Structures are given as C-alpha cells and as structure tokens.
XYZ file of C-alpha atoms in Angstrom:
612
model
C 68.825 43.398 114.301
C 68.746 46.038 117.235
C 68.000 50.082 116.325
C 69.465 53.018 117.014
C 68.076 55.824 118.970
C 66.644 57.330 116.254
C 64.943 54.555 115.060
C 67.325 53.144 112.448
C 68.561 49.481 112.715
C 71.726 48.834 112.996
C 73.289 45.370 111.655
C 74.047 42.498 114.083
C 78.220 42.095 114.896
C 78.235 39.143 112.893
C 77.060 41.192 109.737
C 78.906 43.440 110.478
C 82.010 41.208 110.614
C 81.235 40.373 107.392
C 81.394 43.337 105.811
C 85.134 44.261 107.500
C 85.740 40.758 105.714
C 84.966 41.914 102.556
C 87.513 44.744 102.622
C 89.809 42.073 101.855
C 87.484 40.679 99.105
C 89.435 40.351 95.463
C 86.855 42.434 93.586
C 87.481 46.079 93.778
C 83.417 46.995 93.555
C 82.868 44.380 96.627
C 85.269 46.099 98.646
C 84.198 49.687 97.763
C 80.487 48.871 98.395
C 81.672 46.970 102.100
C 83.459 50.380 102.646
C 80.591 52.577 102.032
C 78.364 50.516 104.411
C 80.615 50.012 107.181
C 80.913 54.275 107.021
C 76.980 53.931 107.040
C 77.174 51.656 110.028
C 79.777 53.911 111.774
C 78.015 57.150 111.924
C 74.624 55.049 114.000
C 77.438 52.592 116.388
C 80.860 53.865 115.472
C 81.906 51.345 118.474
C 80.671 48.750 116.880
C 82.612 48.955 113.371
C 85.840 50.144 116.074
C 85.826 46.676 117.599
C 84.937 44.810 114.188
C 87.625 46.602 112.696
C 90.641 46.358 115.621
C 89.807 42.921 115.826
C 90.929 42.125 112.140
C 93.716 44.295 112.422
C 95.503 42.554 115.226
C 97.271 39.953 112.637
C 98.026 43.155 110.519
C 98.183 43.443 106.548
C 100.254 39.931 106.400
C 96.983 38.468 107.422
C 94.567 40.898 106.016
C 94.555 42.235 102.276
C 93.353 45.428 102.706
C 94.849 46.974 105.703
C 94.527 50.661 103.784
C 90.805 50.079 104.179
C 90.365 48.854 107.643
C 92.078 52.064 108.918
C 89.904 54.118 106.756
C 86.935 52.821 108.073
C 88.464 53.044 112.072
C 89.617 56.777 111.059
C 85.940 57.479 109.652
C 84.705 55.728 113.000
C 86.554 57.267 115.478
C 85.427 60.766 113.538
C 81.894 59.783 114.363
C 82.499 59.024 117.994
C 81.441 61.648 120.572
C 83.845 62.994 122.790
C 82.553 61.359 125.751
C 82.372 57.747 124.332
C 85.980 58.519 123.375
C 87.713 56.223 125.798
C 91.104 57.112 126.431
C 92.220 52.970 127.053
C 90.462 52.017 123.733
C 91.917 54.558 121.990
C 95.167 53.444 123.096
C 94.908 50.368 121.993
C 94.076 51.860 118.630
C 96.647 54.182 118.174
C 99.169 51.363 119.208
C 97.618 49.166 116.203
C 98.133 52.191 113.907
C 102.088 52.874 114.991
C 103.031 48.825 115.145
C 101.623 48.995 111.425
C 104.063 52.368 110.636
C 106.742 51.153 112.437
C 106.900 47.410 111.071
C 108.127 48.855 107.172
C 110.807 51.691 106.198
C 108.034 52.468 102.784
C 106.766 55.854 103.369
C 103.513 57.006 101.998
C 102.368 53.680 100.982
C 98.158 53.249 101.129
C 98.126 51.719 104.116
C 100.532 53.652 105.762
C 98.527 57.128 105.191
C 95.689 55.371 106.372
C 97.117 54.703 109.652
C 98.278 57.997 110.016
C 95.076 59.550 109.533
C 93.654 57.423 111.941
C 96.190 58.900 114.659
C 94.828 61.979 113.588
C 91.143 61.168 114.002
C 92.375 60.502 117.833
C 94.051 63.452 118.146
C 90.719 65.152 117.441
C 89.304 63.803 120.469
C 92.695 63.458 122.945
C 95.593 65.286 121.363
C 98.284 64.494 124.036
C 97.197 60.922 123.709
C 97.960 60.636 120.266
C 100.997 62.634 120.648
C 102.589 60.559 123.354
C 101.959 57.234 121.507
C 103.523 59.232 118.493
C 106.918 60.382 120.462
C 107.360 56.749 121.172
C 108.686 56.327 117.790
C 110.358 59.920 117.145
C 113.865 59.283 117.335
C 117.288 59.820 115.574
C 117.578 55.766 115.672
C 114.155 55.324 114.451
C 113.155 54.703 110.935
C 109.906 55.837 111.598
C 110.427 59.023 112.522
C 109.683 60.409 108.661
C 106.077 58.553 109.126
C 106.013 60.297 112.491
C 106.723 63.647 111.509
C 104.295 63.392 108.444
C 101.532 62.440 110.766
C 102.493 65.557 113.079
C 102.282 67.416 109.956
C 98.501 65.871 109.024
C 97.525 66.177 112.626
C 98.632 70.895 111.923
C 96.395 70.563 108.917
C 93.739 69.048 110.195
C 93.141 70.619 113.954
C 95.069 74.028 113.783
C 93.841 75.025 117.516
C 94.469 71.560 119.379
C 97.534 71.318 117.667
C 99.290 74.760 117.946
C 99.501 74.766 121.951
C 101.549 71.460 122.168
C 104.012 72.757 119.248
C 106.815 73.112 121.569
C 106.650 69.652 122.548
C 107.112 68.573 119.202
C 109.757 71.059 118.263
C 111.763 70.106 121.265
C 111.625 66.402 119.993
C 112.108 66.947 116.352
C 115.164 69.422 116.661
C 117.560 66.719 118.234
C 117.106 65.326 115.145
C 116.734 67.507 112.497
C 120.492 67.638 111.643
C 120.545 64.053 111.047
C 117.912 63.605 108.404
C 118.667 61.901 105.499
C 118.155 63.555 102.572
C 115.298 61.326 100.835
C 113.405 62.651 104.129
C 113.846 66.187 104.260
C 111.475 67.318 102.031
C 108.958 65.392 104.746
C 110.791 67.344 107.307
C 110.363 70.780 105.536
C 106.795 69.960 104.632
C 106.105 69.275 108.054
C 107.539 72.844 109.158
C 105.491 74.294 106.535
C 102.306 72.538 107.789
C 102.985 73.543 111.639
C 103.666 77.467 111.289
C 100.732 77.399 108.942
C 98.676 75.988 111.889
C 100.803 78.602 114.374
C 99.112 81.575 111.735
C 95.453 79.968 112.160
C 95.997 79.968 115.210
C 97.041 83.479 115.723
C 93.695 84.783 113.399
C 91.340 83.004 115.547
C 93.250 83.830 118.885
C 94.890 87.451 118.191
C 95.549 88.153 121.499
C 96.736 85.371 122.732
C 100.603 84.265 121.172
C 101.506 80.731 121.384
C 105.228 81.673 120.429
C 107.141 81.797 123.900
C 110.785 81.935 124.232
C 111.195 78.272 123.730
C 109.112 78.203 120.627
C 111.075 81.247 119.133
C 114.672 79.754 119.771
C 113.172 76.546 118.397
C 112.134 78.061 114.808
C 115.595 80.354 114.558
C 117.206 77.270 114.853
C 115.458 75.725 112.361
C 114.971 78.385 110.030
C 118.641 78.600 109.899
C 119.635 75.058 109.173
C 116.528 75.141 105.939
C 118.165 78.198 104.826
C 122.018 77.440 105.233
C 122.062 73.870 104.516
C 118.666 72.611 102.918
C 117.524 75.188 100.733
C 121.080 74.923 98.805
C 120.801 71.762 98.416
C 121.259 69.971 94.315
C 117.719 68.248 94.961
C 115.259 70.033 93.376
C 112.622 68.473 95.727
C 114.931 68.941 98.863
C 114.967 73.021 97.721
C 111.688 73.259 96.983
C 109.880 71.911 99.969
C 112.259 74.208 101.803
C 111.575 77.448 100.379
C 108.147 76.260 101.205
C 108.947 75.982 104.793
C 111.208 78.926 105.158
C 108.274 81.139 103.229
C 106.112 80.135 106.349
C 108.632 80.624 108.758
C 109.736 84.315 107.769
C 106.875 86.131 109.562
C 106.977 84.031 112.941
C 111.534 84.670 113.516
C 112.853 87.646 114.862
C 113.492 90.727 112.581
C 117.052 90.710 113.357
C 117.497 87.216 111.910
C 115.192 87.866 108.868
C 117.225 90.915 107.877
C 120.086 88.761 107.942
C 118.495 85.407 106.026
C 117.740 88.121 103.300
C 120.651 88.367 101.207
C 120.931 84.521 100.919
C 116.630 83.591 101.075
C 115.891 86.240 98.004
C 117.855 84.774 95.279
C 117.313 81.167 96.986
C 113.832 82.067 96.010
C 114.856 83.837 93.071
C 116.982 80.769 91.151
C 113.688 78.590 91.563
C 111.748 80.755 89.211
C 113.904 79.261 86.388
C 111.665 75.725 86.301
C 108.374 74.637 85.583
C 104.801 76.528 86.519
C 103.998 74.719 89.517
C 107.169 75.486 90.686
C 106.791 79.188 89.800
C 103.688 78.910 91.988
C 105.605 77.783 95.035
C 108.053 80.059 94.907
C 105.274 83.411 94.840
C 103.880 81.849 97.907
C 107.122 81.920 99.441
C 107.917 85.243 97.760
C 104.785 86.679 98.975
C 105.066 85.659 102.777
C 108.496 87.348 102.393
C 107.603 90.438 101.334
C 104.951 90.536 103.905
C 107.372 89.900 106.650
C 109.761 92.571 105.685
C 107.463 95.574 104.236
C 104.505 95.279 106.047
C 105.756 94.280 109.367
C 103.958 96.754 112.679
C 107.781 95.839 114.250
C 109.215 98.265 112.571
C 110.491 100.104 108.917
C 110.652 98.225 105.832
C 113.632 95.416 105.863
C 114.000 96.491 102.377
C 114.774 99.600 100.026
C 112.833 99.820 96.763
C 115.937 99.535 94.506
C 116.613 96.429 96.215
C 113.161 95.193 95.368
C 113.720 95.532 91.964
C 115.455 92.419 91.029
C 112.248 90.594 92.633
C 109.774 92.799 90.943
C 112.146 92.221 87.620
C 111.729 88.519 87.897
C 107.393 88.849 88.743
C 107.330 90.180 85.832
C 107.298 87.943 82.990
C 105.545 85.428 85.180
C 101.998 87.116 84.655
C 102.305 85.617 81.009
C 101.555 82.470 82.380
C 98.125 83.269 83.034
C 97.536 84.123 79.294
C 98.056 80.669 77.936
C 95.114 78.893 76.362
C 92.468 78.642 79.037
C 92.327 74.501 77.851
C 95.417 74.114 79.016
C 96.125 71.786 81.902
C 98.212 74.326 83.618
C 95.342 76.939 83.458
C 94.537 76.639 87.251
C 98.227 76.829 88.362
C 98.911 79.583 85.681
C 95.979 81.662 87.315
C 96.625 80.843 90.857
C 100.143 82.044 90.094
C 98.951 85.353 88.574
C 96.761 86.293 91.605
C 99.454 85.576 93.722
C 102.183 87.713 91.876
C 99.576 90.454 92.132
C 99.515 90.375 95.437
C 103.275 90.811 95.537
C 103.214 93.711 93.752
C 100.425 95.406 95.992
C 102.384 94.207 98.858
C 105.278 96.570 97.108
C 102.747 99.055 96.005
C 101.409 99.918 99.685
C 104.793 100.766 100.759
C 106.659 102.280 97.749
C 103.872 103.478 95.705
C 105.239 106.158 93.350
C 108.846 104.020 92.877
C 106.613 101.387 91.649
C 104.672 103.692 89.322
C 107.598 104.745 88.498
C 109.328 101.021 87.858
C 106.531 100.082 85.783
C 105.879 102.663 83.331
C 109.911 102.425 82.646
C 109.149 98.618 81.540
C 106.534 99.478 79.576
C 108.537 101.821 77.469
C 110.835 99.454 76.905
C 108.815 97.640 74.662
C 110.153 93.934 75.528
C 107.012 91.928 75.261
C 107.332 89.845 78.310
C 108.080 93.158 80.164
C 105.421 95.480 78.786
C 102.271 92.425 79.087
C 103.358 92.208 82.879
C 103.281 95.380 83.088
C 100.294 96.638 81.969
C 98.541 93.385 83.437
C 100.127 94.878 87.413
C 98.944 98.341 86.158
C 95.448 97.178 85.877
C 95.374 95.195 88.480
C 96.927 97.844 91.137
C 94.948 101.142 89.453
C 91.280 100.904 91.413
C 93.941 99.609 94.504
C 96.401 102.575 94.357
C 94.405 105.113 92.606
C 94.508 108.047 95.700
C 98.626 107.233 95.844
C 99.125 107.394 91.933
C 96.098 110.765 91.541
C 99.156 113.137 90.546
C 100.707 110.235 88.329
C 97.982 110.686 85.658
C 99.221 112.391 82.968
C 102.311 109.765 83.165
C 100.206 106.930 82.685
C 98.152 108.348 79.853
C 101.822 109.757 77.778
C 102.540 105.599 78.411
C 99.322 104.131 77.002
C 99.924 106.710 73.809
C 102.963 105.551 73.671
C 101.771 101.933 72.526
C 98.843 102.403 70.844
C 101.186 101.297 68.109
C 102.097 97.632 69.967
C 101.397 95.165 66.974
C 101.839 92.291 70.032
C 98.016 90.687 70.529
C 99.197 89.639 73.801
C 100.457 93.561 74.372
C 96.797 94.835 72.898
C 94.655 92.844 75.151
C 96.371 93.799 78.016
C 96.599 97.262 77.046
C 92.752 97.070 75.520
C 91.924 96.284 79.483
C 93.985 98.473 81.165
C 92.269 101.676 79.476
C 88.521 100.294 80.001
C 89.763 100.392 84.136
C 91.739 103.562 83.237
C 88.268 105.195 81.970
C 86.401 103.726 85.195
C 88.879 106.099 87.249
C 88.335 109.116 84.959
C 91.778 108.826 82.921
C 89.904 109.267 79.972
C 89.693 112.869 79.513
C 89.714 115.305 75.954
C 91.167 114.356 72.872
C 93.632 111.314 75.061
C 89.856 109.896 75.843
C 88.611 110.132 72.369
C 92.191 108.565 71.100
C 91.893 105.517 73.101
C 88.241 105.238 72.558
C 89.001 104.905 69.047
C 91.515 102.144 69.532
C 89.020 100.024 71.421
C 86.813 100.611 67.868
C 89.345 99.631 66.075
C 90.186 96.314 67.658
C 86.273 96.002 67.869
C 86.335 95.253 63.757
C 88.735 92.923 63.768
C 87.837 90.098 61.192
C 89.487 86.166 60.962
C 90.322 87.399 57.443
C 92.791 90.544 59.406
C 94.870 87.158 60.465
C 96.878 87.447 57.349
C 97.938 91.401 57.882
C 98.801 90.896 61.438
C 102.922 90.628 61.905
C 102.882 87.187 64.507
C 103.541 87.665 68.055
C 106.940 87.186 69.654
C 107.472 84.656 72.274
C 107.408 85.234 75.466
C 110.097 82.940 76.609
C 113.250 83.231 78.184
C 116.047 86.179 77.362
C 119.638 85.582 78.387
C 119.066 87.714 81.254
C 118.593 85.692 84.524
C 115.752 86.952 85.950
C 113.553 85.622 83.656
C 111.584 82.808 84.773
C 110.318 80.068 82.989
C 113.359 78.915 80.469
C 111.908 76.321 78.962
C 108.147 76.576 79.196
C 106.587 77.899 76.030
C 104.142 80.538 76.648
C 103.040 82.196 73.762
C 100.563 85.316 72.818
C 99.084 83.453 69.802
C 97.755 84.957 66.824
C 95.003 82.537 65.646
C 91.621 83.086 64.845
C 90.714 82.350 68.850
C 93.071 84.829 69.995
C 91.780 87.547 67.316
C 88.092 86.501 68.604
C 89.264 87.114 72.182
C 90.379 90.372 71.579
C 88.114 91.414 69.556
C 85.542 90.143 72.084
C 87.321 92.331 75.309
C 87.060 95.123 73.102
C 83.469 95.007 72.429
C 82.688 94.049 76.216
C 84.898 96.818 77.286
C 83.516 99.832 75.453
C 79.696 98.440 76.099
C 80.900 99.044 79.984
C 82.589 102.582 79.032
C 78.630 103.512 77.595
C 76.403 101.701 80.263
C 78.616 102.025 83.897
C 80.298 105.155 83.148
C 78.699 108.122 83.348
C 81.852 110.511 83.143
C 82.125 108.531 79.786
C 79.368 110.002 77.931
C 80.883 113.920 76.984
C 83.895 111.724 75.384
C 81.722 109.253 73.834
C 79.222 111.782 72.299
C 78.949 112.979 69.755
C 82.357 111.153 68.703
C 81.553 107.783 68.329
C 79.163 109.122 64.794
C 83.021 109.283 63.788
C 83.406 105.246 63.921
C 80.554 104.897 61.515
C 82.248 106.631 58.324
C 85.657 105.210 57.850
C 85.923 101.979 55.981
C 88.366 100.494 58.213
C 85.947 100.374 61.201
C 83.099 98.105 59.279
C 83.791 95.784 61.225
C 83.117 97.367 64.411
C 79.645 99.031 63.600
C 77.288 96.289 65.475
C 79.214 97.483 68.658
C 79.249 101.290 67.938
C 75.510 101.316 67.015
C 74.696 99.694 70.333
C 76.610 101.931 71.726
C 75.023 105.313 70.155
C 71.828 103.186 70.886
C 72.248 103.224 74.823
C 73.973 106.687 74.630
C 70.825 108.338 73.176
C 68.235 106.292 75.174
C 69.393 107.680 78.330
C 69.794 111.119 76.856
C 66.142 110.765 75.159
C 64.615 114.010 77.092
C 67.997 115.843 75.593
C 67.351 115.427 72.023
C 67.908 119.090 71.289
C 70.997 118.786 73.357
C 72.122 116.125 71.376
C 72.042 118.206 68.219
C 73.492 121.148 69.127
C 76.492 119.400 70.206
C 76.787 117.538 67.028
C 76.561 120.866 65.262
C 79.322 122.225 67.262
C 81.725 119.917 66.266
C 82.935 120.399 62.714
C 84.222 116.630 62.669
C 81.443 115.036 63.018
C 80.122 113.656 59.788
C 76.993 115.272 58.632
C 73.420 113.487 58.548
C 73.135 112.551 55.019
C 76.667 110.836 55.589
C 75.903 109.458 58.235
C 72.246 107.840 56.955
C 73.851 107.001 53.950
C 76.699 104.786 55.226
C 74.043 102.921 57.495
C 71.966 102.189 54.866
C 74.519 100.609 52.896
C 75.668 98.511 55.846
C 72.073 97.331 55.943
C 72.684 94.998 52.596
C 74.154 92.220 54.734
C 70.821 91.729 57.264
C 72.801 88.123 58.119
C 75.764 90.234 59.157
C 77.344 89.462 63.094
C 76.530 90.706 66.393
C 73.072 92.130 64.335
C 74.238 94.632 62.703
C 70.837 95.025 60.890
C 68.799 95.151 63.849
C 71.667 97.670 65.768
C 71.237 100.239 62.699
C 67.840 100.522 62.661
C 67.839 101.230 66.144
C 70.558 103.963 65.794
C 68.247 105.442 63.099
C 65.257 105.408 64.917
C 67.469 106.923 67.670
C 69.018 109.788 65.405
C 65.945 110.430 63.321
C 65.824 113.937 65.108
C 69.635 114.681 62.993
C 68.035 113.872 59.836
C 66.375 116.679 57.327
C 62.931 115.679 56.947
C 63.380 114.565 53.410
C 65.339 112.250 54.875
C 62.997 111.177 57.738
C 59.661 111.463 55.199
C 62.060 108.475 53.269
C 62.915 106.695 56.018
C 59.242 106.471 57.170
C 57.846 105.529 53.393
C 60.709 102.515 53.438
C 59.227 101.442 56.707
C-alpha cells in the first residue's frame, strides 16, 4: 500500500478497482459505503480513482449498473485535482466519456445523465473552453442533445459565475440559431438556462463593477431573446413553459436596453400578473420576477422611472393579498415558501416606496379604510414593514396614519388585530404614540393582553382570506385563513404582551404615556386578564424611575383618572387569591406593591407590612 505525502496510505489500484466495482453492487448500503471511500481515496490520488473510474466507463451503463455513480465519483475527483495536474488530453478523454453517455439517449434528467453533466462541469472548473468546445459538438438544431447541452451550460452559470460569464457570447451565438426551433417539452430547459446565465452575468457584474461583459454582440443577443420569451413563450397554455419564462425574462429585464423594456411592459406586467392566480410556489416565482422588474424600471441610474404610480397600482393591488400567505400556520409545509414570498413582496413595495413615497402612503392607508380583510392585513403588514424604512419621507404623514389605526381599533378580524397589534408597537418605536392617541392604543394592546381560551366563544370568526371576483387577487384556490382557535388567540395574546414589555423597557419616549396610565388597566374587570403583563410593566416603569418616587406621586395626583390608592391596593389584593394564576400574577403584584408602597397611606403600608 504506498502513502501519500502527508503520510496517509493510499489503497493499491487493484483495491481500488474493487471498490469502482462495487458501485455496481445490488445492495444499496454496499454501493453507498464504495462511494464514500472512493471520495476518501480521491481527495489523497484523485488520478488514481480518474483512471479506475474511466476505465469502467468505457463499456458505458449497458455494461455497468451504476453509471450515475461512477460519474459522481469522476466529478468529485476531478474537483480534487489541482490545476496543474489537470491535463488538458485526459480531460478530454473524460469529457468525451461524459457527452457519448448524454448523447447515446433522448431521457433528460435521468440519474446518470445529471451525473455526467456535472462532471463536464467539474472540468470546466479547471479548463472552461475545453469543456465548452467538447459541449458545442453536440449543440445543434439536428441534435437531440442539445436540451442536455444547454442544461449543462446552465449548471456550468451556477456553479462558476466568473469563468463562465466571459465566454457567454459564445454560447449565445450557438444557442440563438436554435432557439426558435425548440420543442416545447424543452423550453422550460431553455428558459431555465437563460435564467441561470444572466444570473451569472449579475455575479459577475458585483464582483467586477467596472468591468461590463455585455458588448454589442451580447446585447443584440439577449433583445433577441428576450423578445421571443416574451412574445411567444411566456403566452404559451403550458403552465411550466410560462413559468420558467417569466423566470427568465425577470432576469433578463435589468441587462436589455430601456427602450425595449418600456416597450415589453404593457405585455410582461400582466404576463406576470395572470400567474399570481395559482399555487404559492408559483406566487413566489412570480415576486422574483416582479421584483427584478420593478428594479429595472424605478430604480434604474439610466434614467426616470419607466413607470407612473397610478400605473403601479394594479401591481401593488395584486401584492397585496399575497402577504396573507405568510400568516398561515407556521406547521404548514408551505411555511418556508409562504415567508420567502412575504420578504420578497416587501421588497417590492420598498422598491415602490423609494420612488413614490407619499402616493404609496397614500395607496395604503386608502386600503386600509376599506376594511376588506385581505386588503387591510396586507396593508398594515407593508405599513410595518416600510415605517423604520420610510420614516424621514412619511414625518409629515403622521397624523394620517394615527386617524387610520383609530379607525380600526374596532377590526373584530384576529388576522386584522395582530397585524394592527404590531404595527403600533413599531409605530411607538418612531414616536407615533403621542397624548391621549398614545394612551388609546396603549390600552388596546391591554386589552388583547387578557385575552382568555374561554373569550373563543364571544369572538365573531374570521373571514377568509381567499379569492374575490376581482382579478387581481391571487391565490383562487388556496385556503389561507386568519383562524380563530385557541393557538391563534394565544398568539395574539402573546404579541401583545411581548409588544408592550418592549414599549416599557426600549422606549424611553414611552414612559410620560405609560405613566401614570397604565394604574388605569388594573381597575376595570375586563382587563383581569391582562394584569401579569401590566404589573410587570408598572414594575420596570418604577424601577428605573426609583430616585423619582416623589415625582411619581405628584403626577399620579395630577391626574384625576387615575384610580386612587386604596382602589388600587384593594383590587391587587383580591387578584392575589389565585397565587397559581398565569404569567405569575402573584409574584408580579407583590412586586408592583412593593414598588407603589410610597402611594399608599400608611395605614395601608403599616397592613401591608404586618401581612408580610
């Protein structure tokens, strides 16, 4: 057995052969545990698995079982090779094994076939225009390949943005001639492939910003394909064909000329538009796309925006109800999709919102008005999202905002409370919360803070948000609903504790509205439930006020509102019957008390100290 330069032996050929072998081996633990050696072997004499490997491949996967992985463990090898033992002959030779194995069946994206490819692509890592000669071999109108070929382009974009982008108009100039003549069970390869190489051209351009690789050539290319995706493909009644299109075109909008974008626009936006009328992950697709767009024609340093705000609004109409996705149960499968969909209709909106800032204030206050669930939850949710983003732009808009968060305090939607329940917690982080508007929406936060499970019964149950008959709204058959069980009460209940705990603890410009008023939320019946949370509250209030104690009681005696201190002492030491009660309500009053003993007449406080 001979070593390695570090020390580490390295099987003999003829074990090694052995273990190639046993890629074809009927058990599938055998050939998984051959696998993970031979990538062992590899990274110590990646030549040595190379030839093992090539030399079972030469009969191809008539002869051998497991052609899949034998290219896995040549791509792996090759990987580990340095560039200088990567001879150009012998890698040749093993692209050629690769291609004669791509070429030889018209199945596309079989195991072994994806294996091969990525093997061409673990060459290209080392010599590009190698790889990509031995690849144009087989790209042809005639040639059935050409789908495989493309696809491994495609991999190749993915995988090595910066050896790729440079030799893009080679490939373009070979891939156009055919483009019109693509069958349609290959076109969403085609498209994909697009996708994949302007995504490499936009890598490229962030690590090389001065340097463009879009000449002349390379521009006329992409018009002309940009047109025939948007005219021909993107209409097309395959769902996949349109998809994987709008994929590709929402790559391809910031790399064509502005002329030609402004004219694609009338036919791309609703092309986008129609999609939002399927499933999630198609929802998600389409933002992306959407996204890019709006990029391209607001943000653009060629010149004004492509687009007016009132022409926006059909797009911004349609982002809308797609933020309920996000809200779903958190267990569902879709959760990931539903969230990376949110984020990305956020950034849409921001997109909007750095350009036409008080139209889009303006656009969605109007929908929340309207009180149409779907409308109002999105919203509120892009109001939230776009306030600590926009705040300098929207500084005069304040009193707006606050009329439209009065406005529906009176929402009996859950969905519609936690979303407005958020939105004045960031509202208050900005300083919306001023005077007796501050001390109103204070008090809603208390009052969601006592929800019980047993308020399940008095709630009226949530609307769905589906589909309306009007045809901007996404999502016609998906069921996303603002539940009202006894999760979705906790939930709510739970932001609203979390949120005014942050109002009392990050806020300073909090604590004038928060004091003396919360000794309000004690009294009423209604707010039992919420005590725990308003004691801890009054608890942290006073401790970082505890040098101000005579402060403290002065202002309480200036306000005639505020219950008095037998009122007050009484009420908490009825609440102290339940010691079990949540959140520790017994242990949060007796800190309030020791906290507000200064209030209390001193018969009160000589009591208080005989009962402890």
């Amino acid at each position: 057995m001979a070593s390695s330069s570090s020390g580490t032996p390295i099987p003999a050929p003829e074990a090694v052969q052995v273990l190639v072998s046993s890629l074809a081996d009927e058990s599938p633990m055998v050939r998984d545990a051959s696998m993970a050696s031979l990538k062992d072997v590899a990274t110590l004499n990646p030549l040595l698995v190379l030839d093992c490997c090539s030399a079972v491949s030469r009969g191809g996967r008539r002869r051998f079982g497991n052609m899949a992985g034998v290219f896995q463990v040549m791509a792996f090898g090759v990987r580990a090779l340095d560039k200088k033992d990567a001879d150009p002959s012998f890698m040749v030779k093993l692209a050629k094994i690769a291609t004669a194995e791509m070429i030889s069946s018209k199945e596309l994206n079989a195991d072994w076939q994806r294996a091969a490819a990525w093997l061409l692509v673990s060459i290209g890592s080392h010599l590009p225009d190698l790889m990509m000669e031995e690849i144009f071999l087989h790209l042809s109108g005639s040639s059935s390949a050409s789908p495989a070929m493309v696809q491994t382009l495609a991999d190749f974009a993915s995988a090595d943005a910066l050896q790729f982008t440079p030799r893009l108009k080679g490939v373009l100039s070979r891939v156009l001639p055919i483009l019109g003549n693509v069958r349609d069970i290959n076109r969403p390869i085609f498209a994909n492939a697009f996708k994949c190489w302007c995504q490499a051209v936009w890598q490229y351009s962030m690590d090389f910003p001065t340097h463009s690789p879009l000449d002349g050539d390379v521009m006329s290319f992409l018009n002309s394909a940009f047109e025939l995706l948007l005219k021909v493909w993107a209409s097309s009644r395959d769902l996949k064909i349109r998809i994987s299109s709008v994929e590709a075109l929402g790559q391809m909008v910031g790399l064509i000329t502005r002329t030609q974008l402004k004219a694609a626009l009338p036919r791309l936006v609703p092309t986008i538009l129609e999609l939002y009328k399927k499933d999630q992950d198609i929802a998600f697709l389409a933002t992306c796309s959407l996204h890019n767009l709006l990029n391209a024609t607001l943000l653009s340093e060629s010149g004004p925006p492509l687009l007016d705000f009132e022409e926006l609004t059909i797009i911004l109409s349609t982002l809308l109800p797609v933020v309920c996705i996000n809200n779903d149960s958190k267990e569902n499968s879709n959760y990931s999709v539903g969230l990376k969909t949110y984020n990305e209709v956020q950034h849409c909106f921001l997109t909007v919102g750095l350009v036409y800032p008080e139209d889009l204030f303006t656009f969605l206050l109007n929908k929340c008005r309207l009180k149409e669930e779907p409308l109002t939850f999105g919203a509120l949710y892009v109001l939230k999202h776009l306030l600590p983003r926009l705040s300098e732009a929207w500084h005069t808009k304040r009193p707006l905002l606050v009329e439209t968060v009065k406005f529906l305090l009176d929402e009996q939607n859950l969905g519609v409370r936690k979303a407005l329940s958020e939105l004045i917690v960031v509202m208050a982080s900005h300083c919306y919360l001023v005077g007796p508007s501050g001390e109103l929406f204070v008090e809603y936060l208390v009052r969601h803070c006592a929800l019980t499970d047993q308020d399940r019964s008095d709630l009226q149950r949530s609307k769905e948000v589906s589909a309306s008959g009007k045809a901007y709204v996404p999502l016609q058959h998906t069921r996303v609903e603002v539940k009202i069980g006894a999760v979705c009460l906790i939930e709510l209940r739970a932001i609203c504790e979390k949120g005014l705990l942050l109002l009392t603890i990050t806020i300073p410009e909090m604590e004038h509205i928060l004091w003396p008023f919360l000794l309000k939320m004690i009294i009423p019946r209604v707010y039992t439930g919420a005590v725990a949370t308003v004691c801890r509250c009054i608890s942290e209030l006073c401790r970082h006020r505890s040098l101000n104690s005579n402060v403290m009681l002065n202002e309480c005696k200036a306000r005639a509102d505020i219950p008095n201190p037998e009122e007050l002492f009484s009420r908490l030491l009825v609440l102290l019957h339940d010691p079990l009660a949540r959140d520790q309500l017994a242990t949060q009053i007796l800190m309030v008390l020791c906290y507000l003993a200064p209030l209390f007449p001193r018969n009160i406080n000589l009591f208080w100290q005989d009962e402890l």
